Amino acid sequence: MAGQNITEPISLDSDDDLEVTHYSTPRSMTPFQRVSIQLTMSPGRSHAETQGVDTPVNPESSHTFSASAVKIQPVDSDEEVNDGELAYKKFKERKSLKRKQSSAAGRKSKTPRNEFVGRVKQERPTPRPKRPLKDYGELSSEDELMENTLPKYLKDRRADFQTTHEQLQESGLKLPPTYEDVEFSDDERLESLQERPIFPNLKPQKEYKDIELPYSLGVIPAPIAQWLRQYQVEGVAFLHELFVYQKGGVLGDDMGLGKTIQVIAFLTAAYGKTGDERDAKRMRKVRRADDNAWYPRTLIVCPGTLLVNWKAEFSRWGWWNVDIYHGENKDLVLDAAKSGRVEVLITTYTTYMANKNSVNMIEWDCVIADECHKIKERKSGTTQSMNEINALCRIGLTGTAIQNKYEELWTLLNWTNPGVLGPVNTWRAKISDPLKIGQSHDATLSELSRARKTAKKLVENLLPQFFLRRMKSLIADQLPKKVDRVVFCPLTETQAEAYENFLDSDIVDYIKNSTQICDCGKNKKRGWCCYQFIPDREPPAWQSYVFPAITVLQKLSNHLAILIPQGSDPKEKQEKDKTYLEVALPQKWEDLYRTRDSIVNYANPEFCGKWKVLRKLLKWWHSNGDKVLIFSHSVRLLKMLQMLFHHTSYNVSYLDGSMSYDDRAKVVDEFNADSRQFVFLISTKAGGVGLNITSANKVVVVDPNWNPSYDLQAQDRAYRIGQNRDVEVFRLISAGTIEEIVYARQIYKQQQANIGYNASSERRYFKGVQERPDQKGEIFGLRNFFQYQYDNIVLRDIVNRTNVAESRAGVQVADVEFNMEEEGQDPGERGMKNEEEAMSQIASMICDEEEKPKPSTKLPTPHKHDPVQAILAGAGVEYTHLNNEVVGSSRVEEGLSRRAELAPEDTTGDQQVFMPFGPFDEQDEVPVVQYEYHPPEDVMRRQFCSMAQRFGYADATEFALVVEGMTQAQRRSCLDQWYQERRSKLLNEAKDEVKQEVKQEAKHDVKQEIKHEVKAEVKDESPAL
C-alpha cells in the first residue's frame, strides 16, 4: 500500500475494472481501506511469527484482492528540478524526516503499549497487485480539465503526505496524538472523572468497554462506545481509516441512523480522546508543550439550520473546543482557528463560499460536508468552491447521494477523491446510461442484462471503496410503523376549467408542438422555423415561456388563489401574473383581480380540490388528539392556510426560509413542548433538514417536489428515533395534472437511487428514459407536461399495465426455469385472447366503475372499517396507493432479471423482456402486448364474478369491496394466482380434448384399417369361391 496515490483515476473503460470480487473482509470494512498500519514484518506473517512463535495466521485477517481499482501515478518532480529553493527545502525535509523516523523508533521501543492511545499493532495484509495505469487520452473539454485538476496547494499537500508516508511508514500517517509527554493532574482521580455522554433514562447498547479500530490504530473510548450500535461502530471505523490515510469518502446512511454521532465518535478516536474531563485540556496542553506540534484541525460545513445542532451534539458527546464561523464575530473565530486554538470549526456553505480564500489558508486535517448533496451539481458555484477546500481527507454526509441522476453520485465521489473516477463522460457511458436504459419498461433482454450486471459491479466492487450506506431497516425494531399514502385528489370544476383553458392557449400550443415538423414544407421543427415567436406576446420567443407555463400549471393544480396577483407584489409582477390569470379564467379574472387580497378567495372550496380532502382529515385528526405537520414548497399557500386556520379553533405554528435560525429552533421547541399546538405549517425546503418534530404523528405533503428527497426528508422530521406513535404520511396529488408527472418522476428517481445503492431489481413501470430524446415515454418531454387527463389517473394505468405484464411474464419465467422448450407450444393456449386481455382491465374496473356496488349486509371479515378511507371516498378520491409498495422490486421482476443475467449474450439480442402469452399466427413477427385493449364489458364482469367465486366470496360486490382495500402487492398476488390457475386449467382442458380427439381418430383409423383389410381379403378370396 505504501506509495499508492488515491488521486489516480479508476478505469471505467473496461469491464475488468468493475469486476465483482469476493472479499474476505467484514462488510463494515471496505476493500479499499483494508490496509493496516505497515509494520516491520514480512507480508503474510503474524506478529507472533516475527517473535519466533509458531502461530498460524487467522484467515479472517488476510485480505486478498483479485483486482486493483486504484491506479498509481508517481509524483511529478519537475518543480523540484527547476526550482532550486524548492529542492533545498526538500533536502532539509529529508534530514528532518530521518531524525523523526529515528526518534519515533526510539519512542516505540521504550513506551509501554498501553500508553499509546488506541494503538493496536495488527498484521499487515497482503497488498493489492498493481495494475497498469489507465490512459484517458487528451482531455477533450474544459469540464474534464476541471474534473481532474486540483489547486496547487492541494497537489503539494498530497505529494508531501505521500512522501512522508513512504519514508516514515506508520509515523507518517495521521494517527491519534499519543500525549506521552503530557501530564494530566486528573490522572490521580480517574475513578471520579465526569464522563460524557450521559443518558440516565436509556439503556446502553454495549458493555462499558473501549472498542479498538484495528485498521487505523484508533480507539472509541468506553463512555462513548457503550452507546453505539454495531453498524455505528463500523461507520466510525470506516471514517477513521479515511482520516488516518488522508483519503475521502461518503457516509451515505439513511436519514435517522445517527451520522452526526458517528462523526463525533470518529473524531474522538482521531484526537485520541478518552470521553472524560481530561479531553477539555488536551489541545491546550499540547500547544503549551510545543506550539508547532501537530494537533488535528477539523472543519465542518453544513446548512445554516444545523449550526446550533452540531455544536450542541459536540457538547453532549464530549469536551470539545468548538466554534462557529458565521455572523459578526467570524473573523475573530477564524484567527483562533489559524493559531490552533480551535479543535472543530463549524460554518455554512454560504459563509464558506464568501470567505473561501481566508478559510483555505488553514491546512485542515479533515473537512466534513454535512448534507453534501448540496454539492451534487458539477458546475454550481457551491461545488466549485468546495472543490478548492484545503483538505486531503474530505468526508461527505448525506442520506440522499443520488437524488435526480447518477452523475450526482460521481460529483460527490469526485469531490472526496478528485480525479479517481476519471472523466464524467466515462462514468455516464459505463454506468449511468446502461442503468437507465435497462430500467425501461420496453427494455430488451440484452439491455436488462447489462443494466443488472453493471449495477452489481457498481455496488459490490466500486462503491465500497469510497461509499458506505446502511438503511433504516437496521433500527426498524426501535421505530413505530409508518404508512406513506399517496392520495390522488380530483380537481374542482373551476380548477379543471382553468386548467383546460390554459392548455388551450397559444402559449402552450407553441411550447407543446415546438418539436413537430413545420407545415411550411422545409422539414424543420416548428419551434425553430415558422413558430419561433408567439404573436402578441412579450417577450415573443416561446422558449422564455416554458418554465413560467409549468409553474402556472403547478399553481392551478394546487390552489387557484395562488395564481391571483398579490397587491404587495411589484407592479411588473402583478401585470405578468394577471396575464396568466386572464388566460386561465377569461370570464372571471377581473372580479378575482379586484378582490385579489380577500380571504374569500383563499377559503373558496371551488378553488382547491385538495382543500376538500385536507379539511376533512384535519377535523378527524383534531378530534383524536393528533398533531400534524403540513409541508408545501409554496410559501404563499402556507400563508394562505395560516390565515384560514387563524379563523378556526386550531392552534397553528409556522416556519419558512425568511425566519432566522434561532427563530426556527424556537418555534420547533414550542410546538414539541405544547400539546395544544395542532398544526405546523412548514416550507419544504427550509424545514426539510435538521428539524426534530417527533411530537407530530401526521404528515401532509401538499404538493410534490421534482426532487423526491425533499418529500422524504419532510417525512423524517416526525419519523425518527424518539417517535413513540405510528406515523401516517399523506401526499396530495391532483389527479390527471402535471403533479402526476412530477410524482411519477419521483418514483423513477427513487428507483434509480435504489439501483445505485443496492443493485435492486426495481419494477420497470415507465417506457421513458431520462435524458434520452428518442425515449421520452409517458413522463419525459414537454408534451407530457402539457396534457390534462381529466378523470383518468395516469399512475394507476401505468401500475396496472405493469401488474398485467408481470403477471403474464411470471408464467414465462416459471416455464423457462422448468422447461424452456415447452414455452408457448401447447395448442391449448389458443382461443384465450378475450379472456386474457379482459384481466388487464379488472383492477381498473374496480376503481373506475361509475356505478359503485352497494354494501352488502355481510361485511368482509379480512378488512376492518377504515375511517380515513371513508373520509377520502367522501371527498371524491377514487384511488390511493402506498408509495413503498410501488417503489421496489417484485418476484417476477427479480426472476426476469435473473434470467437476463444468465442468458448467453448471443441469445439475448433485441427481444423485449415483457412478451405476450396470447395466441398469434406463426407467420407473425415478434408480438407486441396491446395494453390499451378494452374487452367487452360482459367478459370483464364474467371474469370478475369467477374470481370472486374462486377466492371464496358470496358475490362480486363483497369481493369488490375487499379488492378496493387491497395493497398493490396483494392485488398483484391475486392476479398472479388467478392467471396461473386459469391458464393451467385451460391448458389441461385443451390437452384432454386433444387426447380425446387423438383417441377417436385412432379408433376411427383402426376401424378403417380393419375395414380395408377385410375388403382386401374378400377380394383376394373371391376367385376361389
XYZ file of N, CA and C in Angstrom, residues 1 57 68 105 117 149 214 297 400 459 493 596 723 746 1023:
45
model
N 0.834 -1.208 0.000
C 0.000 0.000 0.000
C 0.863 1.250 0.000
N -1.612 -17.887 11.060
C -2.274 -16.617 10.792
C -3.770 -16.832 10.697
N -7.144 -4.424 -8.732
C -6.970 -3.121 -8.075
C -7.692 -2.071 -8.873
N 11.127 5.567 16.257
C 11.514 4.193 16.544
C 11.966 4.051 17.989
N -2.431 5.917 22.930
C -3.892 5.991 22.971
C -4.473 5.267 21.763
N -8.316 18.435 -12.207
C -7.314 19.397 -11.778
C -7.549 19.812 -10.340
N -8.931 -1.737 14.512
C -7.669 -2.412 14.168
C -7.006 -1.900 12.900
N -7.023 19.443 13.068
C -7.924 20.571 12.858
C -9.031 20.113 11.923
N -29.036 11.015 0.865
C -29.591 11.025 -0.497
C -28.497 11.408 -1.484
N -22.128 -1.636 -7.145
C -22.438 -1.722 -5.719
C -21.474 -2.635 -4.970
N -64.479 21.709 -10.402
C -64.901 22.116 -11.738
C -64.218 23.406 -12.171
N -58.241 40.601 -5.065
C -57.079 39.705 -5.051
C -56.534 39.405 -3.653
N -39.677 8.993 18.179
C -41.105 8.976 17.881
C -41.750 7.778 18.581
N -40.721 11.215 -9.413
C -40.194 10.856 -8.093
C -40.005 9.341 -7.992
N -61.885 -65.287 -56.245
C -61.712 -66.244 -57.356
C -61.888 -67.693 -56.909
